[in-house]
Coordinates of C-alpha atoms in Angstrom, one line a residue:
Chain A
X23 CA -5.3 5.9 -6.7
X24 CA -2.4 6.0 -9.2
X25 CA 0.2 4.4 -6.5
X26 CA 3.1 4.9 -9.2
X27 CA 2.1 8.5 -9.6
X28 CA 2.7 9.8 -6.1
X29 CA 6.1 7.4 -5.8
X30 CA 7.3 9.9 -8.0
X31 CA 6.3 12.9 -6.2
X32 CA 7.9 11.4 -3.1
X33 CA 11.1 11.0 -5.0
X34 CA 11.1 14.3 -6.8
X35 CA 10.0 16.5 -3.3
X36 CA 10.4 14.5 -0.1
X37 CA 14.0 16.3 0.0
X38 CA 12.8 19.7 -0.1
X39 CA 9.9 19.3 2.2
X40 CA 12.1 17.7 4.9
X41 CA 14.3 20.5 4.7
X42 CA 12.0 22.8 4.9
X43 CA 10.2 21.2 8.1
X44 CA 13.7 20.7 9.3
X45 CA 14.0 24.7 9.3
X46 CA 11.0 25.2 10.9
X47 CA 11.2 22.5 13.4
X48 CA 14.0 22.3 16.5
X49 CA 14.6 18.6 16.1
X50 CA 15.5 16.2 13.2
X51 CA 12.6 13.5 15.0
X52 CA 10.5 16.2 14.7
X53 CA 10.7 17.2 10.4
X54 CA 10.9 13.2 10.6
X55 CA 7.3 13.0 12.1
X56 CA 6.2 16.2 10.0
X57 CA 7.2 15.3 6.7
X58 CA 5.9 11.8 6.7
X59 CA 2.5 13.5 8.2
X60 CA 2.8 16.0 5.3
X61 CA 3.0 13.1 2.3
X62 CA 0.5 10.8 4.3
X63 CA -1.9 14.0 4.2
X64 CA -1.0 14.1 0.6
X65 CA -1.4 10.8 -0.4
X66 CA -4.6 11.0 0.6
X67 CA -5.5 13.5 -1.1
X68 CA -3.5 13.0 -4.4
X69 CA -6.9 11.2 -5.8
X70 CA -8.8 14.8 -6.0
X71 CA -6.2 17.1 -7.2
X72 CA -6.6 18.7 -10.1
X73 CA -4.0 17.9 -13.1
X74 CA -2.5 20.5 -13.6
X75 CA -2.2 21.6 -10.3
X76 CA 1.6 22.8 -9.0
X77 CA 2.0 19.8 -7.1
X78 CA 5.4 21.5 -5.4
X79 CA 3.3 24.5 -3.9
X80 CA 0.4 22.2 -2.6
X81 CA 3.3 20.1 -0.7
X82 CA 4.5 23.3 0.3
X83 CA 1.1 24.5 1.6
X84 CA 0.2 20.9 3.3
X85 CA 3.2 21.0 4.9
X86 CA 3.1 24.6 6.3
X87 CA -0.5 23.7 7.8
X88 CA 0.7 20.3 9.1
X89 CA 3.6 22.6 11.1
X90 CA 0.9 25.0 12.3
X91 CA -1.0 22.5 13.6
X92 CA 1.6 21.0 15.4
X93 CA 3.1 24.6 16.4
X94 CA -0.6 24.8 18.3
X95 CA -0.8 21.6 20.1
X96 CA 2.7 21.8 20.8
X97 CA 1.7 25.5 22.6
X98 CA -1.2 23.4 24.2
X99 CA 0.7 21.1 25.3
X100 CA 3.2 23.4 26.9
X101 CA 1.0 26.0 28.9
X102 CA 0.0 22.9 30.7
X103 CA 4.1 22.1 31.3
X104 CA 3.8 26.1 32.6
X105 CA 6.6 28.4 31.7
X106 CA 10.1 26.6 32.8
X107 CA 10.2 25.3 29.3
X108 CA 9.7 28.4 27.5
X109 CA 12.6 29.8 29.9
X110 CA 15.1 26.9 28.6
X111 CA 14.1 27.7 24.7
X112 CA 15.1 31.3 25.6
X113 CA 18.4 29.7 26.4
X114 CA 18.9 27.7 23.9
X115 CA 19.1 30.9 21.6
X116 CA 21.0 33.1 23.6
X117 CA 22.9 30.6 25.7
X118 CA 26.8 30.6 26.0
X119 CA 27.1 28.4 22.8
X120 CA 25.3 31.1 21.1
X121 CA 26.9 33.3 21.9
X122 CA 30.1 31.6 21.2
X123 CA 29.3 31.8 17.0
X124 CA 27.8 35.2 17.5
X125 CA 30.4 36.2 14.8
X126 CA 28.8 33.9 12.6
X127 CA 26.6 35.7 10.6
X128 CA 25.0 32.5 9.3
X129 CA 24.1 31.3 12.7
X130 CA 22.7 34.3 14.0
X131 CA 20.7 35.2 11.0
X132 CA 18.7 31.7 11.1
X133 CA 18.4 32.3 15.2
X134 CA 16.8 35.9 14.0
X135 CA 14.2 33.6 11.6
X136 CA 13.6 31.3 14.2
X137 CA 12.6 34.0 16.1
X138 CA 10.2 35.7 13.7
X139 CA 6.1 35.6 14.6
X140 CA 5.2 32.3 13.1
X141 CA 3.6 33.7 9.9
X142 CA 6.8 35.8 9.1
X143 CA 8.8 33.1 9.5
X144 CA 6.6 30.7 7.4
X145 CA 6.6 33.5 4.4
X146 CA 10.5 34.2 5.0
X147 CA 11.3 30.5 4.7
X148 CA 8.9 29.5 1.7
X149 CA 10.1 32.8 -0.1
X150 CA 14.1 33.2 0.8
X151 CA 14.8 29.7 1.5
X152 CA 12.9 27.6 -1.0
X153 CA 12.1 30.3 -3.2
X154 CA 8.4 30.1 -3.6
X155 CA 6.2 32.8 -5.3
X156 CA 4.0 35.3 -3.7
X157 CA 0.9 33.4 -5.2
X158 CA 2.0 30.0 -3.5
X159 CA 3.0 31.4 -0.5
X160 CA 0.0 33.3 -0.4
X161 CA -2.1 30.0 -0.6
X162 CA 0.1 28.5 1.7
X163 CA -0.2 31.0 4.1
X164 CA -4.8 31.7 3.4
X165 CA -4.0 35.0 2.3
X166 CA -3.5 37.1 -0.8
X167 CA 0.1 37.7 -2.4
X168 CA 0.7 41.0 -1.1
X169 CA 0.1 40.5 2.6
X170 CA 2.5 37.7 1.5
X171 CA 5.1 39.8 0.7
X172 CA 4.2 42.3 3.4
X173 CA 4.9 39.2 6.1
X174 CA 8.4 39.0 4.0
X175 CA 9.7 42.5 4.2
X176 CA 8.5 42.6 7.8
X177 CA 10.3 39.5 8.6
X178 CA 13.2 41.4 6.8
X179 CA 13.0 44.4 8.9
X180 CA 12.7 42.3 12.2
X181 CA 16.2 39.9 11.6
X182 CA 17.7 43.3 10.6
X183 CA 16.9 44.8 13.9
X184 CA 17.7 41.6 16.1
X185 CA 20.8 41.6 14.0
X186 CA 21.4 45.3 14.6
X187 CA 22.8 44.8 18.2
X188 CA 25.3 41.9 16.9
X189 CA 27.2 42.8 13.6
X190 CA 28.6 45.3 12.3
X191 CA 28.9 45.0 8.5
X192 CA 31.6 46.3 6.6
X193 CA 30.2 49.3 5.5
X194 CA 31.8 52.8 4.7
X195 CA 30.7 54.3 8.6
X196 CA 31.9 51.7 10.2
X197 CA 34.9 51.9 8.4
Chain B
X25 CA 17.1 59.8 18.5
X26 CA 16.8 61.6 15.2
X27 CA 13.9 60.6 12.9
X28 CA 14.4 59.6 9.8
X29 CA 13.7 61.7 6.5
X30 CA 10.8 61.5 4.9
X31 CA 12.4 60.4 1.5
X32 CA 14.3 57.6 3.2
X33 CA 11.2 56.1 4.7
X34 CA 9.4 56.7 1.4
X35 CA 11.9 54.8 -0.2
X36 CA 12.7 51.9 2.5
X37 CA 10.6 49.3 1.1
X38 CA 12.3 49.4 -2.9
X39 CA 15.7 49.4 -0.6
X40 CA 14.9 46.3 1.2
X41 CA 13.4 45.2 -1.9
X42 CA 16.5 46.1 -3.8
X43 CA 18.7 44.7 -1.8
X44 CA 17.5 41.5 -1.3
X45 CA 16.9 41.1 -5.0
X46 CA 12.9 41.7 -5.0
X47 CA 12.8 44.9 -7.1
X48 CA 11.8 45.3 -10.5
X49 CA 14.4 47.3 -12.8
X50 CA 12.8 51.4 -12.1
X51 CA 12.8 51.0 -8.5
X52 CA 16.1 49.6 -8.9
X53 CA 17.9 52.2 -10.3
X54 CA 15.8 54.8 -7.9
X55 CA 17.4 53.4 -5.3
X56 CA 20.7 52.9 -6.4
X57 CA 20.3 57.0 -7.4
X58 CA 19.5 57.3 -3.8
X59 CA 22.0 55.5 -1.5
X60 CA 24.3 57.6 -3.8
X61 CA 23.5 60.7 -2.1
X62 CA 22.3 59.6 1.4
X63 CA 25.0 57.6 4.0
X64 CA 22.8 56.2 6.2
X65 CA 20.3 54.6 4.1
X66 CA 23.7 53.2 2.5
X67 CA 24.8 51.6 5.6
X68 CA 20.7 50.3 5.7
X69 CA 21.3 49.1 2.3
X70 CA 24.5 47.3 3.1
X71 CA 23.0 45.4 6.4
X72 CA 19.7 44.0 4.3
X73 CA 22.6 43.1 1.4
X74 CA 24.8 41.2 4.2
X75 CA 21.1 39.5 5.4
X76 CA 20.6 38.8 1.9
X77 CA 23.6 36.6 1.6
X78 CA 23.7 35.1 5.0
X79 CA 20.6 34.1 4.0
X80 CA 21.6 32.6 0.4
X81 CA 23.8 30.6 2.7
X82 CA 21.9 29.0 4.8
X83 CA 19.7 28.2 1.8
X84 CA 22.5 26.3 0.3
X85 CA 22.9 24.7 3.9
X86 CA 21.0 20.9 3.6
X87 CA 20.5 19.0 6.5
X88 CA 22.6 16.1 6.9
X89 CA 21.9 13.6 4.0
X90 CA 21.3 10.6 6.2
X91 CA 18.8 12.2 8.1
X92 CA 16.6 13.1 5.2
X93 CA 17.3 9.8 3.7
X94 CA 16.3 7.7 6.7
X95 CA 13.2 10.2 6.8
X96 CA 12.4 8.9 3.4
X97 CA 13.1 5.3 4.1
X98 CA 10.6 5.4 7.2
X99 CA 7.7 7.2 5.0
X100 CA 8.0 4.7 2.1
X101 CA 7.3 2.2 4.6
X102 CA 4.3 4.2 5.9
X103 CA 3.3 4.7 2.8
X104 CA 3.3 1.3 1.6
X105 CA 1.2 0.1 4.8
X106 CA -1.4 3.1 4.3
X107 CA -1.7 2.0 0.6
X108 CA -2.8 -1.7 1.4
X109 CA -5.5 0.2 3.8
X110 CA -6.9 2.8 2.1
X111 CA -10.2 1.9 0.3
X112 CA -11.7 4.3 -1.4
X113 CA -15.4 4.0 -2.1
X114 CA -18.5 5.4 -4.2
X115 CA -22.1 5.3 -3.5
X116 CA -24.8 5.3 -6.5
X117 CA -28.4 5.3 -6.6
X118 CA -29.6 1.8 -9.1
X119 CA -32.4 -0.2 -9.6
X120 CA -31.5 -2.1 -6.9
X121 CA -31.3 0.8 -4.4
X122 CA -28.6 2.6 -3.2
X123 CA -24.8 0.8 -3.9
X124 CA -21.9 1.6 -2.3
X125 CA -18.7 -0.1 -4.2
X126 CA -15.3 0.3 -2.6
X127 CA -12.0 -0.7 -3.9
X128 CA -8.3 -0.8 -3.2
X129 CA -5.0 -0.7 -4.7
X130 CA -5.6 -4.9 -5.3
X131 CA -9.1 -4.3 -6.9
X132 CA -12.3 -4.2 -5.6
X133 CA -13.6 -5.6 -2.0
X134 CA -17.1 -4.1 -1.5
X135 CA -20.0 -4.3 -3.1
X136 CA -23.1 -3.4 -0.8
X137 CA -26.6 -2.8 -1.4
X138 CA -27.0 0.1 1.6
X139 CA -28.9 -0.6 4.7
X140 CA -32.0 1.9 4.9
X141 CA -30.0 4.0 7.4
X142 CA -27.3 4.9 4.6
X143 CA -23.8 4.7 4.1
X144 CA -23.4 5.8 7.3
X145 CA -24.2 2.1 8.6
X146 CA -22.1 0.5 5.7
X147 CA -20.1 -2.4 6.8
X148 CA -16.8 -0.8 5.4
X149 CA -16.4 1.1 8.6
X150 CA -16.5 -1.8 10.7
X151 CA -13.9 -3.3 8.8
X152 CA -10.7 -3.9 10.5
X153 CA -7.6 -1.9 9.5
X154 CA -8.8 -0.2 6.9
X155 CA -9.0 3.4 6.0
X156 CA -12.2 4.5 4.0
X157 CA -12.1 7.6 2.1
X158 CA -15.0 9.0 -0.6
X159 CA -13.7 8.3 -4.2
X160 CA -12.6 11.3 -6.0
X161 CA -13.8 10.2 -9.4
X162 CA -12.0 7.1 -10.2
X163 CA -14.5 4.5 -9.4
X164 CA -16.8 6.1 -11.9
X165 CA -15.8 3.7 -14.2
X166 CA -16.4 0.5 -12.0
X167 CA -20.3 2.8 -10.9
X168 CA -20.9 3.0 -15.1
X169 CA -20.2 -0.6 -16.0
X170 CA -22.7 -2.4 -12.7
X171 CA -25.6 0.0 -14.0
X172 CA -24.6 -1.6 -17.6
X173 CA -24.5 -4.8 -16.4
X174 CA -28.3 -3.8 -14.4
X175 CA -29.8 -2.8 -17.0
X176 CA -28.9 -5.4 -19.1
X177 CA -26.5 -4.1 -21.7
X178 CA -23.6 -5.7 -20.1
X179 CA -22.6 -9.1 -18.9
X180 CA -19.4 -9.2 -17.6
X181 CA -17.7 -7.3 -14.8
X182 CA -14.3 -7.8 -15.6
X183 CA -13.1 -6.1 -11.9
X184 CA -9.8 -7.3 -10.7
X185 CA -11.3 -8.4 -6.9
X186 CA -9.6 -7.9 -3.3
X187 CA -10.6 -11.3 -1.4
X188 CA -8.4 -10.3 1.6
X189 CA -11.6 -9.2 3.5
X190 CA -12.6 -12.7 3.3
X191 CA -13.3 -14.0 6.8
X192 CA -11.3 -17.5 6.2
X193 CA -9.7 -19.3 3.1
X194 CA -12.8 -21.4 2.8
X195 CA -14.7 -18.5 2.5
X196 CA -12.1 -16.8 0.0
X197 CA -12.3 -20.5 -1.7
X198 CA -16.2 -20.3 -2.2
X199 CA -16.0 -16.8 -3.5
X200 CA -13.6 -18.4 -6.2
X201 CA -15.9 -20.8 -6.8
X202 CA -18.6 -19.1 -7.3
X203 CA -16.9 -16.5 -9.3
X204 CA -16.4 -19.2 -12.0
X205 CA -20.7 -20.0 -12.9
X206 CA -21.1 -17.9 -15.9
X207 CA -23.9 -15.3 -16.9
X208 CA -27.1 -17.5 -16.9
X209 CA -26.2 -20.4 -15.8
X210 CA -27.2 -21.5 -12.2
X211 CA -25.4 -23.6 -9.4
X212 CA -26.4 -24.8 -6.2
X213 CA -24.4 -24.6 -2.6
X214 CA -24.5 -28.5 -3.2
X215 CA -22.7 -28.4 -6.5
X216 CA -20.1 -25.8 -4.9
X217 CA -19.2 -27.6 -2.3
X218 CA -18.7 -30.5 -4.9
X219 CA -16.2 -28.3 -7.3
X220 CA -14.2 -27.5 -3.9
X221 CA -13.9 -31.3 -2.8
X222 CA -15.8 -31.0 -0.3
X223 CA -19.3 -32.5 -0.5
X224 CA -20.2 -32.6 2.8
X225 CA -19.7 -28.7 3.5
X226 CA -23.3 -27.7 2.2
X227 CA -24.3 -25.5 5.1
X228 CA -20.3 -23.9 5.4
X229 CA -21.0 -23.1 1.6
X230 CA -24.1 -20.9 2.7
X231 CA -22.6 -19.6 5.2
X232 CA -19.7 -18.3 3.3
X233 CA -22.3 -16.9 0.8
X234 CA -24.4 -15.5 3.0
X235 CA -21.5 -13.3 3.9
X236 CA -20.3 -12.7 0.6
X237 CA -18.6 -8.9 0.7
X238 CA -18.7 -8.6 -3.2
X239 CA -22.7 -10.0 -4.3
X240 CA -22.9 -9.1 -7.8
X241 CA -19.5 -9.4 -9.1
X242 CA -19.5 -12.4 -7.0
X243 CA -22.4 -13.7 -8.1
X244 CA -24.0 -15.3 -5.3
X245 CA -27.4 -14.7 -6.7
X246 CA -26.2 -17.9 -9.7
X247 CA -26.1 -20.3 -6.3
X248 CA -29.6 -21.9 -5.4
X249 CA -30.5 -24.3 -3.0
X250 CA -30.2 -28.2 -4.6
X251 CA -33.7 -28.6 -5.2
X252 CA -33.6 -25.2 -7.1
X253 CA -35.2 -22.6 -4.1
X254 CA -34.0 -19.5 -4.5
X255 CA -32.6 -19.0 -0.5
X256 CA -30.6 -16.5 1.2
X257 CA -29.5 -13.2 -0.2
X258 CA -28.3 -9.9 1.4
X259 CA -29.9 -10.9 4.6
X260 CA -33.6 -11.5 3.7
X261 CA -34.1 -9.6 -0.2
X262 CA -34.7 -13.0 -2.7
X263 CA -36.7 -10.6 -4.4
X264 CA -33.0 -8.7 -5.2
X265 CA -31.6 -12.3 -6.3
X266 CA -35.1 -12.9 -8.3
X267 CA -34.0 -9.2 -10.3
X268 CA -30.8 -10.9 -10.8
X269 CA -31.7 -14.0 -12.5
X270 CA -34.6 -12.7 -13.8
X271 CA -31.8 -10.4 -15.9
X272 CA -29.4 -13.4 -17.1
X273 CA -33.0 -14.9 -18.7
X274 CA -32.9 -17.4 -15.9
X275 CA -36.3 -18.9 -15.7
X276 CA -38.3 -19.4 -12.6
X277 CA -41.4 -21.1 -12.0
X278 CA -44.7 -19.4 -13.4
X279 CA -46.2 -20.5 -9.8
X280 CA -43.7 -19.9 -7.8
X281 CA -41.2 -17.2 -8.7
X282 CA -38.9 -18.2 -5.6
X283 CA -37.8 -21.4 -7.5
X284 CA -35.8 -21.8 -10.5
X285 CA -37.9 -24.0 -13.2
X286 CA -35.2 -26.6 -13.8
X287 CA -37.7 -27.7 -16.8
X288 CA -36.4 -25.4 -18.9
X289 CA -32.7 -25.7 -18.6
X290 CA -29.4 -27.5 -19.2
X291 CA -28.3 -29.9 -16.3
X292 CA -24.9 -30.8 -15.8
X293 CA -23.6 -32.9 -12.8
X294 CA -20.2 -34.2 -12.8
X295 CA -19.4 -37.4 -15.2
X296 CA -16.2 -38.5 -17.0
X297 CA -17.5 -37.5 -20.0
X298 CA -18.2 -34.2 -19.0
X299 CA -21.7 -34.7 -20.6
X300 CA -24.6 -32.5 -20.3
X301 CA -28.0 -33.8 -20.1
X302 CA -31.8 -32.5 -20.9
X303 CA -33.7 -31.8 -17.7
X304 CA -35.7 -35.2 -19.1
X305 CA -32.6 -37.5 -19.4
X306 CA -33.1 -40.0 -16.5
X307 CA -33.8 -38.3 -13.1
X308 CA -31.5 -35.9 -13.8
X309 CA -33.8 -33.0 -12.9
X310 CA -34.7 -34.3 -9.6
X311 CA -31.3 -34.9 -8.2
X312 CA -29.6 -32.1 -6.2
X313 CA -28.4 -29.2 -8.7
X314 CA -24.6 -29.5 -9.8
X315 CA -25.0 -26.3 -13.0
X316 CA -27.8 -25.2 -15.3
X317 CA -27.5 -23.4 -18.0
X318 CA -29.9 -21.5 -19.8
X319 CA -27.9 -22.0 -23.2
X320 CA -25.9 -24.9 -24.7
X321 CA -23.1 -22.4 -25.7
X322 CA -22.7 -21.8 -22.0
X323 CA -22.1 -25.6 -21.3
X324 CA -20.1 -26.1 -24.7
X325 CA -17.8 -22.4 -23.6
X326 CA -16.9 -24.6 -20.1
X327 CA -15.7 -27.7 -22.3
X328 CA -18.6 -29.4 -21.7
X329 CA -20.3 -31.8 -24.3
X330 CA -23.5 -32.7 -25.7
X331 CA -25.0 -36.3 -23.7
X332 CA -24.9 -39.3 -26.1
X333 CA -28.3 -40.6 -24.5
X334 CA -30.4 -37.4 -24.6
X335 CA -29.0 -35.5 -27.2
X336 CA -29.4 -31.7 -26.2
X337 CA -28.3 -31.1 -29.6
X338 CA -30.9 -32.4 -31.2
X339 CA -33.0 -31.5 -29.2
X340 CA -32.5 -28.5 -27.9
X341 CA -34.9 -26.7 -25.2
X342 CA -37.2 -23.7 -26.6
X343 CA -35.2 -20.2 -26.1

């Protein structure tokens, strides 16, 4: 157990991985829980990786399967709460405040990930956000680098259409 | 609704590629050639470019500081608490059956020779609080140097030890104790419960021992009863603590190999002098066992000297 060793991987990735759980997750409490589940995960399991591993991508792929996991028992959890919570995350998207930054291209863009099928929106994040390659995210994600990027460009073509009915960019025919 | 041409959906996923700065340099400049010539897959080109940077922005978006920070501050602590927990452990086939050794970040804390229904059944899972996980390789090292020290081509296990799993500071106490009689030489609960200041705690001495989570490395096997029976070890084996000795060139009796054979050894009880004696000076070898040593060296290494009646180094006992 080199205890030194993984102090430094805490110092040099904690910040990423938060805000990449932070992304992915609705609440602050809840990237809190999931990143320290994440380095816990990884602590143990420091002891058998390989040297020369990429340590960043395996935090990357421990931390996309500690959301998934959660992203089930959280579903679990709420088909036993029935349906009037699903009804008030609708609303949380398209609610007035929502509505209210709808000019916001930011905004709306990251309501359009949020959106996304979960294993769009876990390709789209590791690849536009954090900038992962196709080979990590593909490991991340169990499966190969070009259904990878496929999940990417779909994720691409799904924001563009929820953003379709909001913005107009400036373009020359909508000049 | 008008469908698209065929040549803009051919050429949709280099756009989306293109514009969101996944294509490679041909596909590029195909592209580029294309939204040229054709309006609408312009305007496409323009919307993915606008997700593009929308999207640049919120990467350069962080959460607020303090949040990740506290985040940090909370698994550090987690961290630190797991670390003291985890023990990670090893089990090895030896002469003395299947071992199981487990060690954390403070050293070693388990030595056990495995009950017949395997690891399984290992006491480390009934230990309180802690966390045991199957070494990856790094107690290879500490597996290597006990089946040196087995098969005789070693004689020190140098292991930095974790007493906390000690059931009381007595107990801790006795393993210190007992951590201090050398390779070959011999001790009896009697004589431990002397060095501690505590004559009168025999039988707490035993108990301690008989408990002992580290035999081996604590070498309970060195401490014999006061007349020199070999009693009590890891539950009911003597014939494990008999392999021990029988290693470190500590005799037993020919008749009986369940006692040691005082005869041939050094005796040392506690004097001013710090004088060791021949097993014939006086009655020494019929009073209760403080140490024996199989060599003079091993008496003269703990600052011991030679007794000005009997003269052990004069006379000094057959090897």
């Amino acid at each position: 157990m080199e205890g030194a060793a993984f102090d430094t991987v805490v110092t040099t990735h904690h910040g990423e991985i938060f805000r990449y759980l932070r992304r992915l997750s609705w609440r602050a409490a809840e990237a809190d829980d999931l990143s320290q589940e994440t380095f816990l995960r990884a602590y143990r399991a420091w002891g058998g990786l390989a040297a020369d591993a990429n340590v960043r991508a395996w935090l990357f792929t421990i931390a996309t399967n500690v959301f998934r996991n959660h992203v089930r028992s959280e579903r679990r959890r709420q088909a036993a709460h029935a349906t009037v919570r699903t009804t008030r995350r609708e609303l949380e998207l398209d609610g007035p405040e929502e509505e209210a930054m709808a000019v916001e291209m930011k905004t709306l863009t990251e309501a359009a990930i949020r959106r996304l099928p979960l294993k769009q929106r876990l390709a789209f994040t590791l690849r536009k956000l954090h900038e992962l390659d196709y080979e990590a995210i593909g490991q991340s994600l169990e499966c190969s680098p070009e259904s990878a990027r496929a999940h990417v460009f779909q994720a691409l073509r799904k924001i563009r259409t929820t953003l379709d009915g909001h913005v107009q960019p400036l373009t020359e025919s909508t000049r | 609704m008008t469908s698209k041409p065929r040549v803009c959906v051919a050429i949709e996923p280099d756009l989306i590629a293109a514009a969101t700065g996944e294509a490679a340099e041909p596909a590029a400049e195909r592209v580029e050639a294309h939204v040229a010539a054709c309006a609408p897959c312009r305007d496409d080109f323009a919307r993915y470019r606008a997700i593009d940077s929308a999207v640049g922005a919120l990467r350069s978006t962080a959460p607020p500081a303090g949040d990740a920070d506290a985040a940090r501050q909370r698994l550090i602590a987690r961290l630190a608490d797991l670390r003291t927990r985890i023990l990670s452990y090893r089990v090895f086939p030896s002469s003395l059956g299947p071992i199981l050794i487990a060690r954390s970040e403070h050293g070693v804390a388990l030595v056990e020779y495995l009950p017949r229904e395997g690891v399984a059944a290992s006491r480390l899972f009934r230990m309180a609080g802690v966390e045991a996980q199957e070494d990856s390789g790094d107690l290879e090292g500490l597996q290597r140097e006990l089946l040196e020290y087995l098969d005789g081509r070693r004689r020190r296990l140098d292991w930095p030890l974790d007493f906390r799993g000690a059931s009381s500071d007595f107990q801790r106490a006795v393993m210190e104790a007992t951590v201090a009689v050398p390779y070959g030489a011999v001790s009896s609960y009697t004589g431990i419960a002397g060095d501690l200041g505590k004559p009168a705690a025999v039988r707490a001495v035993a108990q301690a021992l008989r408990h002992n989570p580290l035999p081996i490395v604590v070498p309970c096997h060195r401490i014999v009863g006061s007349g020199g029976d070999l009693i009590g070890y890891a539950g009911n084996r003597l014939n494990l603590k008999e392999q021990l000795l029988g290693l470190e060139g500590v005799p037993t009796q020919p008749e009986r190999a369940s006692k040691i054979a005082r005869r041939a050894l050094y005796h040392y009880e506690p004097n001013p002098g710090r004088e060791y004696c021949l097993p014939t000076c006086g009655d020494i070898a019929r009073r209760p066992i403080g140490i024996l040593f199989t060599r003079r060296e091993q008496a003269e290494a703990r600052g011991l000297v030679p007794c000005t009646s009997c003269h052990p180094e004069l006379h000094p006992l057959p090897e």
